[in-house]
mmCIF file of C-alpha atoms in Angstrom:
data_model
loop_
_atom_site.group_PDB
_atom_site.id
_atom_site.type_symbol
_atom_site.label_atom_id
_atom_site.label_comp_id
_atom_site.label_asym_id
_atom_site.label_seq_id
_atom_site.Cartn_x
_atom_site.Cartn_y
_atom_site.Cartn_z
ATOM 1 C CA MET A 131 32.954 -29.194 -14.903
ATOM 2 C CA ILE A 132 31.837 -25.996 -13.182
ATOM 3 C CA CYS A 133 28.288 -26.140 -11.809
ATOM 4 C CA ALA A 134 26.162 -23.243 -10.564
ATOM 5 C CA ARG A 135 24.418 -23.765 -7.234
ATOM 6 C CA ILE A 136 21.977 -21.581 -5.329
ATOM 7 C CA THR A 137 23.640 -21.329 -1.934
ATOM 8 C CA GLY A 138 21.815 -18.413 -0.341
ATOM 9 C CA ILE A 139 18.413 -16.737 -0.267
ATOM 10 C CA GLY A 140 17.176 -13.644 1.530
ATOM 11 C CA GLU A 141 14.023 -11.583 1.849
ATOM 12 C CA THR A 142 12.922 -8.275 3.303
ATOM 13 C CA ALA A 143 9.659 -7.633 5.050
ATOM 14 C CA VAL A 144 6.730 -6.908 2.716
ATOM 15 C CA GLY A 145 3.895 -4.395 2.940
ATOM 16 C CA ARG A 146 4.001 -0.624 3.202
ATOM 17 C CA LEU A 147 7.577 0.275 4.150
ATOM 18 C CA PRO A 148 7.781 4.085 3.930
ATOM 19 C CA ASP A 149 11.169 4.245 5.658
ATOM 20 C CA ARG A 150 12.957 2.313 2.876
ATOM 21 C CA ASP A 151 13.469 3.255 -0.769
ATOM 22 C CA SER A 152 14.223 0.668 -3.444
ATOM 23 C CA LEU A 153 18.010 0.885 -3.000
ATOM 24 C CA ALA A 154 17.724 0.331 0.740
ATOM 25 C CA LEU A 155 15.514 -2.695 0.081
ATOM 26 C CA HIS A 156 18.138 -4.076 -2.312
ATOM 27 C CA ALA A 157 20.802 -3.673 0.375
ATOM 28 C CA GLU A 158 18.660 -5.383 2.993
ATOM 29 C CA ALA A 159 17.904 -8.293 0.654
ATOM 30 C CA ALA A 160 21.581 -8.612 -0.296
ATOM 31 C CA SER A 161 22.731 -8.704 3.326
ATOM 32 C CA ALA A 162 20.186 -11.377 4.203
ATOM 33 C CA THR A 163 21.167 -13.454 1.171
ATOM 34 C CA LEU A 164 24.894 -13.383 1.906
ATOM 35 C CA ALA A 165 24.279 -14.189 5.557
ATOM 36 C CA ASP A 166 22.171 -17.193 4.587
ATOM 37 C CA ALA A 167 24.937 -18.459 2.298
ATOM 38 C CA GLY A 168 27.691 -17.784 4.823
ATOM 39 C CA ALA A 169 29.390 -15.672 2.147
ATOM 40 C CA GLU A 170 31.183 -12.326 2.299
ATOM 41 C CA TRP A 171 30.709 -9.188 0.229
ATOM 42 C CA ARG A 172 34.216 -9.491 -1.197
ATOM 43 C CA GLN A 173 33.299 -12.811 -2.839
ATOM 44 C CA VAL A 174 30.600 -11.285 -5.065
ATOM 45 C CA ASP A 175 31.880 -10.804 -8.614
ATOM 46 C CA GLY A 176 28.575 -10.745 -10.506
ATOM 47 C CA LEU A 177 25.384 -8.735 -9.981
ATOM 48 C CA LEU A 178 21.997 -9.017 -11.679
ATOM 49 C CA THR A 179 18.989 -6.860 -10.818
ATOM 50 C CA CYS A 180 15.378 -6.703 -11.983
ATOM 51 C CA GLY A 181 14.962 -2.940 -12.307
ATOM 52 C CA SER A 182 12.594 -0.689 -10.384
ATOM 53 C CA PHE A 183 9.254 0.881 -11.232
ATOM 54 C CA VAL A 184 9.944 3.695 -8.755
ATOM 55 C CA ASP A 185 13.644 4.528 -9.104
ATOM 56 C CA ARG A 186 14.156 4.121 -12.840
ATOM 57 C CA TYR A 187 17.916 4.379 -13.012
ATOM 58 C CA PRO A 188 19.026 3.899 -16.637
ATOM 59 C CA ARG A 189 21.887 1.635 -15.495
ATOM 60 C CA HIS A 190 19.957 0.029 -12.681
ATOM 61 C CA ALA A 191 22.334 -2.793 -11.777
ATOM 62 C CA LEU A 192 25.268 -0.399 -11.748
ATOM 63 C CA SER A 193 23.351 2.008 -9.499
ATOM 64 C CA VAL A 194 22.684 -0.856 -7.089
ATOM 65 C CA ALA A 195 26.351 -1.938 -7.276
ATOM 66 C CA GLU A 196 27.412 1.618 -6.479
ATOM 67 C CA TYR A 197 25.056 1.757 -3.490
ATOM 68 C CA LEU A 198 26.415 -1.570 -2.215
ATOM 69 C CA GLY A 199 30.056 -0.630 -2.817
ATOM 70 C CA LEU A 200 30.655 -3.478 -5.257
ATOM 71 C CA CYS A 201 31.604 -1.696 -8.484
ATOM 72 C CA GLU A 202 35.325 -2.418 -8.774
ATOM 73 C CA GLN A 203 35.123 -6.101 -7.870
ATOM 74 C CA LEU A 204 32.436 -7.019 -10.428
ATOM 75 C CA THR A 205 33.335 -8.872 -13.614
ATOM 76 C CA ALA A 206 29.696 -8.802 -14.779
ATOM 77 C CA CYS A 207 26.827 -6.426 -13.986
ATOM 78 C CA GLN A 208 23.449 -6.334 -15.733
ATOM 79 C CA SER A 209 19.808 -5.342 -15.301
ATOM 80 C CA ILE A 210 17.062 -7.596 -16.660
ATOM 81 C CA HIS A 211 13.968 -5.640 -17.699
ATOM 82 C CA MET A 212 11.390 -8.296 -18.535
ATOM 83 C CA GLY A 213 8.709 -7.485 -15.978
ATOM 84 C CA GLY A 214 7.568 -10.501 -14.011
ATOM 85 C CA ALA A 215 9.997 -12.745 -15.893
ATOM 86 C CA SER A 216 12.992 -10.675 -14.777
ATOM 87 C CA ALA A 217 13.881 -12.699 -11.683
ATOM 88 C CA THR A 218 13.764 -16.103 -13.377
ATOM 89 C CA MET A 219 15.706 -14.760 -16.372
ATOM 90 C CA ALA A 220 18.287 -13.248 -14.023
ATOM 91 C CA VAL A 221 18.859 -16.602 -12.323
ATOM 92 C CA ALA A 222 19.250 -18.300 -15.712
ATOM 93 C CA GLN A 223 21.752 -15.611 -16.727
ATOM 94 C CA ALA A 224 23.674 -16.017 -13.472
ATOM 95 C CA LYS A 225 23.950 -19.745 -14.143
ATOM 96 C CA LEU A 226 25.414 -19.049 -17.593
ATOM 97 C CA TRP A 227 27.918 -16.538 -16.192
ATOM 98 C CA ILE A 228 29.171 -19.066 -13.667
ATOM 99 C CA GLU A 229 29.323 -22.034 -16.006
ATOM 100 C CA SER A 230 31.213 -19.967 -18.596
ATOM 101 C CA GLY A 231 33.848 -19.094 -15.986
ATOM 102 C CA LEU A 232 33.047 -15.377 -16.083
ATOM 103 C CA CYS A 233 31.975 -15.263 -12.414
ATOM 104 C CA ARG A 234 32.157 -17.426 -9.319
ATOM 105 C CA SER A 235 29.597 -15.757 -7.023
ATOM 106 C CA VAL A 236 26.621 -13.965 -8.567
ATOM 107 C CA LEU A 237 24.112 -12.005 -6.536
ATOM 108 C CA VAL A 238 20.598 -11.807 -8.011
ATOM 109 C CA LEU A 239 18.483 -9.073 -6.428
ATOM 110 C CA GLY A 240 14.940 -7.862 -6.897
ATOM 111 C CA ALA A 241 13.322 -5.166 -4.753
ATOM 112 C CA ASP A 242 11.001 -2.195 -5.149
ATOM 113 C CA ASN A 243 8.795 0.120 -3.123
ATOM 114 C CA GLN A 244 5.883 0.637 -5.485
ATOM 115 C CA ALA A 245 3.277 0.631 -2.696
ATOM 116 C CA THR A 246 4.709 3.730 -1.000
ATOM 117 C CA GLY A 247 6.909 5.081 -3.789
ATOM 118 C CA LEU A 248 4.174 5.641 -6.378
ATOM 119 C CA SER A 249 0.924 7.546 -6.061
ATOM 120 C CA ARG A 250 -2.157 6.030 -7.673
ATOM 121 C CA ASP A 251 -1.993 8.482 -10.570
ATOM 122 C CA ALA A 252 1.729 7.879 -11.072
ATOM 123 C CA ALA A 253 1.164 4.124 -11.095
ATOM 124 C CA VAL A 254 -1.621 4.384 -13.694
ATOM 125 C CA GLU A 255 0.554 6.630 -15.871
ATOM 126 C CA MET A 256 3.507 4.246 -15.586
ATOM 127 C CA TYR A 257 1.529 1.117 -16.422
ATOM 128 C CA ALA A 258 -0.108 2.900 -19.354
ATOM 129 C CA ARG A 259 3.335 3.534 -20.832
ATOM 130 C CA PHE A 260 3.897 -0.218 -20.995
ATOM 131 C CA ARG A 261 1.112 -0.550 -23.565
ATOM 132 C CA HIS A 262 1.285 0.085 -27.311
ATOM 133 C CA PRO A 263 1.096 3.882 -27.829
ATOM 134 C CA ASP A 264 -1.147 3.710 -30.905
ATOM 135 C CA TYR A 265 -3.318 0.645 -30.462
ATOM 136 C CA GLU A 266 -3.627 0.111 -26.706
ATOM 137 C CA VAL A 267 -3.053 3.357 -24.789
ATOM 138 C CA PRO A 268 -5.829 5.340 -26.588
ATOM 139 C CA PHE A 269 -8.336 2.704 -25.480
ATOM 140 C CA GLY A 270 -7.255 2.732 -21.832
ATOM 141 C CA LEU A 271 -5.779 -0.764 -21.783
ATOM 142 C CA LEU A 272 -3.937 -1.496 -18.520
ATOM 143 C CA ASN A 273 -2.746 -4.767 -17.035
ATOM 144 C CA PRO A 274 -6.076 -5.673 -15.369
ATOM 145 C CA SER A 275 -8.070 -5.060 -18.546
ATOM 146 C CA GLY A 276 -5.515 -6.996 -20.576
ATOM 147 C CA TYR A 277 -5.788 -10.011 -18.299
ATOM 148 C CA ALA A 278 -9.562 -9.616 -18.298
ATOM 149 C CA LEU A 279 -9.425 -10.077 -22.081
ATOM 150 C CA LEU A 280 -7.589 -13.350 -21.519
ATOM 151 C CA ALA A 281 -10.113 -14.516 -18.934
ATOM 152 C CA ALA A 282 -13.069 -13.654 -21.174
ATOM 153 C CA ALA A 283 -11.473 -15.465 -24.112
ATOM 154 C CA HIS A 284 -10.759 -18.560 -22.010
ATOM 155 C CA MET A 285 -14.302 -18.619 -20.660
ATOM 156 C CA HIS A 286 -15.767 -18.230 -24.147
ATOM 157 C CA ARG A 287 -13.556 -20.842 -25.797
ATOM 158 C CA PHE A 288 -13.382 -23.499 -23.099
ATOM 159 C CA GLY A 289 -16.325 -22.824 -20.803
ATOM 160 C CA THR A 290 -14.119 -21.893 -17.855
ATOM 161 C CA ARG A 291 -16.359 -20.699 -15.026
ATOM 162 C CA PRO A 292 -15.929 -17.724 -12.656
ATOM 163 C CA GLU A 293 -15.892 -20.157 -9.749
ATOM 164 C CA GLN A 294 -12.858 -21.918 -11.206
ATOM 165 C CA LEU A 295 -10.981 -18.638 -11.553
ATOM 166 C CA ALA A 296 -11.931 -17.737 -7.989
ATOM 167 C CA GLU A 297 -10.661 -21.104 -6.748
ATOM 168 C CA VAL A 298 -7.153 -20.077 -7.824
ATOM 169 C CA ALA A 299 -7.242 -17.128 -5.403
ATOM 170 C CA VAL A 300 -8.763 -19.261 -2.646
ATOM 171 C CA SER A 301 -6.195 -22.040 -3.071
ATOM 172 C CA ILE A 302 -3.260 -19.649 -2.957
ATOM 173 C CA ARG A 303 -4.756 -17.935 0.110
ATOM 174 C CA HIS A 304 -4.698 -21.337 1.834
ATOM 175 C CA TRP A 305 -0.933 -21.366 1.307
ATOM 176 C CA ALA A 306 -0.596 -17.759 2.491
ATOM 177 C CA ARG A 307 -2.365 -18.627 5.730
ATOM 178 C CA LEU A 308 0.541 -20.988 6.451
ATOM 179 C CA ASN A 309 3.142 -18.277 5.830
ATOM 180 C CA PRO A 310 3.595 -15.758 8.668
ATOM 181 C CA THR A 311 5.212 -13.221 6.306
ATOM 182 C CA ALA A 312 2.277 -13.078 3.856
ATOM 183 C CA LEU A 313 0.298 -9.835 3.679
ATOM 184 C CA TYR A 314 -3.132 -11.451 3.458
ATOM 185 C CA ARG A 315 -3.837 -14.411 5.723
ATOM 186 C CA GLU A 316 -7.548 -14.081 6.433
ATOM 187 C CA PRO A 317 -9.790 -17.021 5.440
ATOM 188 C CA LEU A 318 -11.119 -16.716 1.893
ATOM 189 C CA GLU A 319 -13.887 -18.583 0.105
ATOM 190 C CA VAL A 320 -14.999 -18.662 -3.523
ATOM 191 C CA ALA A 321 -18.097 -16.646 -2.612
ATOM 192 C CA ASP A 322 -15.889 -13.915 -1.107
ATOM 193 C CA VAL A 323 -13.884 -13.631 -4.321
ATOM 194 C CA LEU A 324 -16.990 -13.445 -6.485
ATOM 195 C CA ALA A 325 -18.538 -10.847 -4.169
ATOM 196 C CA SER A 326 -15.509 -8.538 -4.331
ATOM 197 C CA ARG A 327 -15.829 -5.564 -6.644
ATOM 198 C CA THR A 328 -15.218 -5.915 -10.348
ATOM 199 C CA ILE A 329 -11.891 -4.469 -11.494
ATOM 200 C CA SER A 330 -12.241 -5.327 -15.178
ATOM 201 C CA SER A 331 -14.920 -7.842 -16.067
ATOM 202 C CA PRO A 332 -14.769 -10.750 -15.464
ATOM 203 C CA LEU A 333 -11.891 -10.243 -12.997
ATOM 204 C CA LYS A 334 -12.683 -9.316 -9.401
ATOM 205 C CA LEU A 335 -10.535 -7.430 -6.898
ATOM 206 C CA LEU A 336 -9.434 -10.599 -5.114
ATOM 207 C CA GLU A 337 -8.263 -12.089 -8.417
ATOM 208 C CA CYS A 338 -5.649 -9.351 -8.806
ATOM 209 C CA SER A 339 -2.242 -9.296 -7.129
ATOM 210 C CA ALA A 340 -1.456 -7.479 -3.894
ATOM 211 C CA LEU A 341 0.902 -4.542 -4.543
ATOM 212 C CA ALA A 342 3.539 -4.013 -1.864
ATOM 213 C CA ASP A 343 7.046 -2.870 -1.013
ATOM 214 C CA GLY A 344 9.695 -5.534 -0.540
ATOM 215 C CA GLY A 345 12.351 -7.639 -2.143
ATOM 216 C CA GLY A 346 14.607 -10.636 -2.054
ATOM 217 C CA GLY A 347 17.783 -12.151 -3.383
ATOM 218 C CA LEU A 348 19.626 -15.312 -4.307
ATOM 219 C CA LEU A 349 23.332 -16.111 -4.366
ATOM 220 C CA LEU A 350 24.612 -18.498 -7.026
ATOM 221 C CA GLN A 351 28.112 -19.889 -6.589
ATOM 222 C CA ALA A 352 30.467 -22.070 -8.595
ATOM 223 C CA GLY A 353 31.329 -25.602 -7.581
ATOM 224 C CA GLN A 354 32.628 -28.810 -9.095
ATOM 225 C CA SER A 355 29.192 -30.369 -8.586
ATOM 226 C CA SER A 356 25.724 -29.217 -7.585
ATOM 227 C CA ALA A 357 26.178 -30.721 -4.107
ATOM 228 C CA GLY A 358 25.745 -28.279 -1.251
ATOM 229 C CA GLY A 359 23.072 -26.141 -2.838
ATOM 230 C CA VAL A 360 20.036 -26.120 -5.085
ATOM 231 C CA ALA A 361 20.803 -26.865 -8.730
ATOM 232 C CA ILE A 362 19.177 -25.331 -11.805
ATOM 233 C CA VAL A 363 18.805 -28.349 -14.070
ATOM 234 C CA GLY A 364 16.619 -26.750 -16.722
ATOM 235 C CA HIS A 365 15.774 -23.314 -18.023
ATOM 236 C CA GLY A 366 14.008 -21.945 -21.061
ATOM 237 C CA VAL A 367 12.432 -18.785 -22.411
ATOM 238 C CA GLY A 368 9.474 -18.400 -24.753
ATOM 239 C CA PHE A 369 7.797 -15.515 -26.560
ATOM 240 C CA THR A 370 4.818 -15.159 -28.890
ATOM 241 C CA HIS A 371 4.330 -11.380 -28.713
ATOM 242 C CA ASP A 372 5.121 -8.255 -26.721
ATOM 243 C CA HIS A 373 1.870 -6.268 -26.888
ATOM 244 C CA VAL A 374 -1.276 -8.267 -26.235
ATOM 245 C CA ILE A 375 -2.913 -6.899 -29.397
ATOM 246 C CA GLN A 376 -0.339 -8.957 -31.309
ATOM 247 C CA ALA A 377 -0.920 -12.163 -29.338
ATOM 248 C CA PRO A 378 -1.693 -15.000 -31.755
ATOM 249 C CA ASP A 379 -3.878 -16.674 -29.113
ATOM 250 C CA LEU A 380 -5.455 -15.065 -26.047
ATOM 251 C CA THR A 381 -5.711 -18.431 -24.299
ATOM 252 C CA SER A 382 -2.078 -19.507 -24.571
ATOM 253 C CA SER A 383 1.401 -18.021 -24.207
ATOM 254 C CA GLY A 384 5.116 -18.444 -24.733
ATOM 255 C CA ALA A 385 5.121 -20.646 -21.627
ATOM 256 C CA ARG A 386 4.427 -23.508 -24.055
ATOM 257 C CA LEU A 387 7.886 -22.885 -25.482
ATOM 258 C CA SER A 388 9.753 -22.009 -22.283
ATOM 259 C CA GLY A 389 8.361 -25.030 -20.466
ATOM 260 C CA LYS A 390 9.179 -27.429 -23.289
ATOM 261 C CA ARG A 391 12.753 -26.106 -23.438
ATOM 262 C CA ALA A 392 13.257 -26.272 -19.672
ATOM 263 C CA PHE A 393 11.905 -29.818 -19.402
ATOM 264 C CA ALA A 394 14.045 -30.959 -22.333
ATOM 265 C CA MET A 395 17.198 -29.534 -20.739
ATOM 266 C CA ALA A 396 16.368 -31.124 -17.387
ATOM 267 C CA GLY A 397 15.383 -34.481 -18.891
ATOM 268 C CA LEU A 398 12.173 -34.340 -16.861
ATOM 269 C CA SER A 399 8.428 -34.195 -17.494
ATOM 270 C CA PRO A 400 5.616 -32.285 -15.744
ATOM 271 C CA ASP A 401 4.546 -35.338 -13.738
ATOM 272 C CA GLN A 402 7.958 -35.319 -12.028
ATOM 273 C CA ILE A 403 7.423 -31.853 -10.523
ATOM 274 C CA GLN A 404 6.276 -31.745 -6.898
ATOM 275 C CA VAL A 405 5.902 -27.948 -6.537
ATOM 276 C CA ALA A 406 5.104 -25.308 -9.166
ATOM 277 C CA GLU A 407 5.780 -21.712 -8.181
ATOM 278 C CA LEU A 408 3.694 -20.134 -10.954
ATOM 279 C CA TYR A 409 3.468 -16.401 -11.606
ATOM 280 C CA ASP A 410 0.047 -15.598 -10.149
ATOM 281 C CA SER A 411 -0.385 -11.928 -11.041
ATOM 282 C CA TYR A 412 -4.023 -12.690 -11.897
ATOM 283 C CA THR A 413 -6.041 -15.876 -11.474
ATOM 284 C CA ILE A 414 -6.325 -16.462 -15.222
ATOM 285 C CA ALA A 415 -2.517 -16.378 -15.511
ATOM 286 C CA VAL A 416 -2.254 -19.482 -13.322
ATOM 287 C CA ILE A 417 -4.845 -21.398 -15.343
ATOM 288 C CA ILE A 418 -3.090 -20.613 -18.622
ATOM 289 C CA GLN A 419 0.330 -21.513 -17.190
ATOM 290 C CA LEU A 420 -0.951 -24.861 -15.905
ATOM 291 C CA GLU A 421 -2.048 -25.680 -19.446
ATOM 292 C CA ASP A 422 0.939 -24.273 -21.311
ATOM 293 C CA LEU A 423 3.493 -25.947 -19.032
ATOM 294 C CA GLY A 424 1.885 -29.343 -19.551
ATOM 295 C CA PHE A 425 0.292 -30.007 -16.169
ATOM 296 C CA CYS A 426 -3.047 -30.397 -17.944
ATOM 297 C CA GLY A 427 -4.401 -30.094 -21.474
ATOM 298 C CA PRO A 428 -5.547 -26.915 -23.273
ATOM 299 C CA GLY A 429 -8.768 -25.651 -21.746
ATOM 300 C CA GLU A 430 -8.464 -27.960 -18.733
ATOM 301 C CA GLY A 431 -6.837 -25.514 -16.308
ATOM 302 C CA GLY A 432 -10.060 -24.525 -14.588
ATOM 303 C CA LEU A 433 -11.075 -28.145 -14.095
ATOM 304 C CA PHE A 434 -7.572 -29.022 -12.851
ATOM 305 C CA VAL A 435 -7.724 -26.327 -10.178
ATOM 306 C CA GLU A 436 -11.245 -27.362 -9.206
ATOM 307 C CA GLU A 437 -10.791 -31.143 -9.146
ATOM 308 C CA GLN A 438 -7.066 -31.964 -8.845
ATOM 309 C CA GLY A 439 -6.236 -29.044 -6.626
ATOM 310 C CA ILE A 440 -3.367 -26.601 -6.184
ATOM 311 C CA ARG A 441 -4.017 -25.873 -2.496
ATOM 312 C CA PRO A 442 -2.322 -27.722 0.394
ATOM 313 C CA GLY A 443 -2.929 -31.435 -0.068
ATOM 314 C CA GLY A 444 -3.762 -31.013 -3.754
ATOM 315 C CA ALA A 445 -2.224 -32.765 -6.728
ATOM 316 C CA LEU A 446 0.127 -29.870 -7.531
ATOM 317 C CA PRO A 447 1.045 -27.300 -4.867
ATOM 318 C CA VAL A 448 1.202 -23.854 -6.513
ATOM 319 C CA ALA A 449 2.582 -20.575 -5.104
ATOM 320 C CA THR A 450 3.237 -22.171 -1.738
ATOM 321 C CA HIS A 451 4.291 -18.904 -0.065
ATOM 322 C CA GLY A 452 0.998 -17.213 -0.952
ATOM 323 C CA GLY A 453 2.160 -15.841 -4.269
ATOM 324 C CA LEU A 454 1.491 -12.429 -5.723
ATOM 325 C CA LEU A 455 -2.188 -12.770 -4.868
ATOM 326 C CA SER A 456 -1.761 -13.076 -1.095
ATOM 327 C CA HIS A 457 1.909 -12.811 -0.088
ATOM 328 C CA ALA A 458 3.041 -9.670 -1.962
ATOM 329 C CA HIS A 459 3.676 -8.204 -5.407
ATOM 330 C CA PRO A 460 6.521 -5.651 -5.190
ATOM 331 C CA GLY A 461 6.447 -4.808 -8.918
ATOM 332 C CA ALA A 462 9.169 -5.586 -11.458
ATOM 333 C CA PRO A 463 10.909 -8.089 -9.144
ATOM 334 C CA GLY A 464 7.634 -9.806 -8.184
ATOM 335 C CA GLY A 465 8.903 -13.253 -9.127
ATOM 336 C CA ILE A 466 11.836 -13.110 -6.704
ATOM 337 C CA PHE A 467 9.716 -14.553 -3.885
ATOM 338 C CA HIS A 468 8.669 -17.524 -6.038
ATOM 339 C CA LEU A 469 12.359 -18.351 -6.381
ATOM 340 C CA THR A 470 13.238 -18.003 -2.708
ATOM 341 C CA GLU A 471 10.208 -20.131 -1.838
ATOM 342 C CA ALA A 472 11.214 -22.868 -4.290
ATOM 343 C CA VAL A 473 14.676 -23.014 -2.720
ATOM 344 C CA ARG A 474 13.142 -23.125 0.736
ATOM 345 C CA GLN A 475 10.877 -26.020 -0.284
ATOM 346 C CA LEU A 476 13.788 -27.956 -1.792
ATOM 347 C CA ARG A 477 15.855 -27.404 1.351
ATOM 348 C CA GLY A 478 12.993 -28.717 3.465
ATOM 349 C CA THR A 479 12.833 -25.518 5.529
ATOM 350 C CA ALA A 480 9.377 -24.193 4.571
ATOM 351 C CA THR A 481 8.143 -24.480 8.133
ATOM 352 C CA GLY A 482 4.386 -24.975 8.414
ATOM 353 C CA ARG A 483 3.861 -25.419 4.672
ATOM 354 C CA GLN A 484 6.557 -27.867 3.662
ATOM 355 C CA VAL A 485 5.565 -30.082 0.749
ATOM 356 C CA PRO A 486 6.636 -33.664 1.582
ATOM 357 C CA ASN A 487 8.940 -35.795 -0.559
ATOM 358 C CA ILE A 488 9.983 -32.961 -2.837
ATOM 359 C CA ARG A 489 12.738 -33.525 -5.358
ATOM 360 C CA HIS A 490 12.010 -31.119 -8.228
ATOM 361 C CA ALA A 491 10.423 -27.662 -8.267
ATOM 362 C CA LEU A 492 9.361 -25.543 -11.233
ATOM 363 C CA VAL A 493 9.431 -21.749 -11.135
ATOM 364 C CA HIS A 494 7.805 -19.719 -13.901
ATOM 365 C CA GLY A 495 8.057 -15.978 -14.467
ATOM 366 C CA GLU A 496 5.806 -14.014 -16.783
ATOM 367 C CA GLY A 497 6.227 -10.383 -17.821
ATOM 368 C CA GLY A 498 3.723 -8.115 -19.519
ATOM 369 C CA ILE A 499 0.433 -9.690 -20.596
ATOM 370 C CA LEU A 500 1.686 -13.225 -21.343
ATOM 371 C CA SER A 501 4.598 -11.509 -23.115
ATOM 372 C CA ALA A 502 7.904 -12.656 -21.599
ATOM 373 C CA ASN A 503 8.123 -16.189 -20.232
ATOM 374 C CA CYS A 504 10.962 -17.940 -18.421
ATOM 375 C CA THR A 505 10.755 -21.374 -16.812
ATOM 376 C CA LEU A 506 13.302 -22.812 -14.375
ATOM 377 C CA ILE A 507 13.477 -26.343 -13.018
ATOM 378 C CA LEU A 508 15.317 -26.676 -9.720
ATOM 379 C CA THR A 509 16.406 -29.788 -7.899
ATOM 380 C CA GLN A 510 18.049 -30.705 -4.618
ATOM 381 C CA GLY A 511 21.821 -30.536 -4.822
#
């Protein structure tokens, strides 16, 4: 039986990188990934990319393949355009390509330069286009205001407090302080979060992700067993809506479905997960994912963060590299760093922030406003 294994990971620097466009960042991430795996360019026969908010090539993966000089050797080439779920969905797709026999070495890349490649006005215009043209755009709905709706609904329905939302940002900053590559490593307290300026009530500045340039990659390769790499033992997708105005519930998401499917495939349960690399675009997103993925009950996410803990030493380590809130959010491929971090944790090479006795890690990607959800469960090979 052919098994897909993650054998290589790579990352670029993050921050403001004006000397590198998105294609150059893809190349840098690819080189680092192949070097980590001890693989050669000629071995790559599959390529998956996560698109770009800056360089919107209509055949994005093919444009990247052309830039890398891979076109003629590829037996599969595809772009995944599912926002923050793109990276996790790309890894799931790579696994299917390998296990079907279509490919033997698939490169998954995600990189963008939205911090230096987009002006403020261009970014606002772009994000506005993601919203429904008739029922969202005329009212000025953008991502922060959409997530603010979710936070307000959760607070109203379950009594979630601002301090509990702020604790998400503080906890993830604790992880970032242990990661020398994170953008934001200064000490952060709940009072600091609550004192930061309001972006869209009730969300504060420090509850919103840190936009940056950067990228990363993973190499998946075929083997007769999962030995010698990190195995993907479960994956699932889940959807309840695309536009938030059509969401059946502002306090829950398709993560209920994606998580259930991933756990069923893996034959595992939430209490067997040692690390959860959740998609922390906004603090409320983490609370909802904790509930939907089964780590706590509906409405209990705020209390879980406050009492059980997601910071170092807590019951469930979350976003152990510093996440989108403190490490970096490069745009469409934002979830790529959650994947590379999960692999690093499972390898036991997350120096300075290694979670002890780790066997299983969960990675969740979320695109849109709770729109696209993909859950992966990884284990040591």
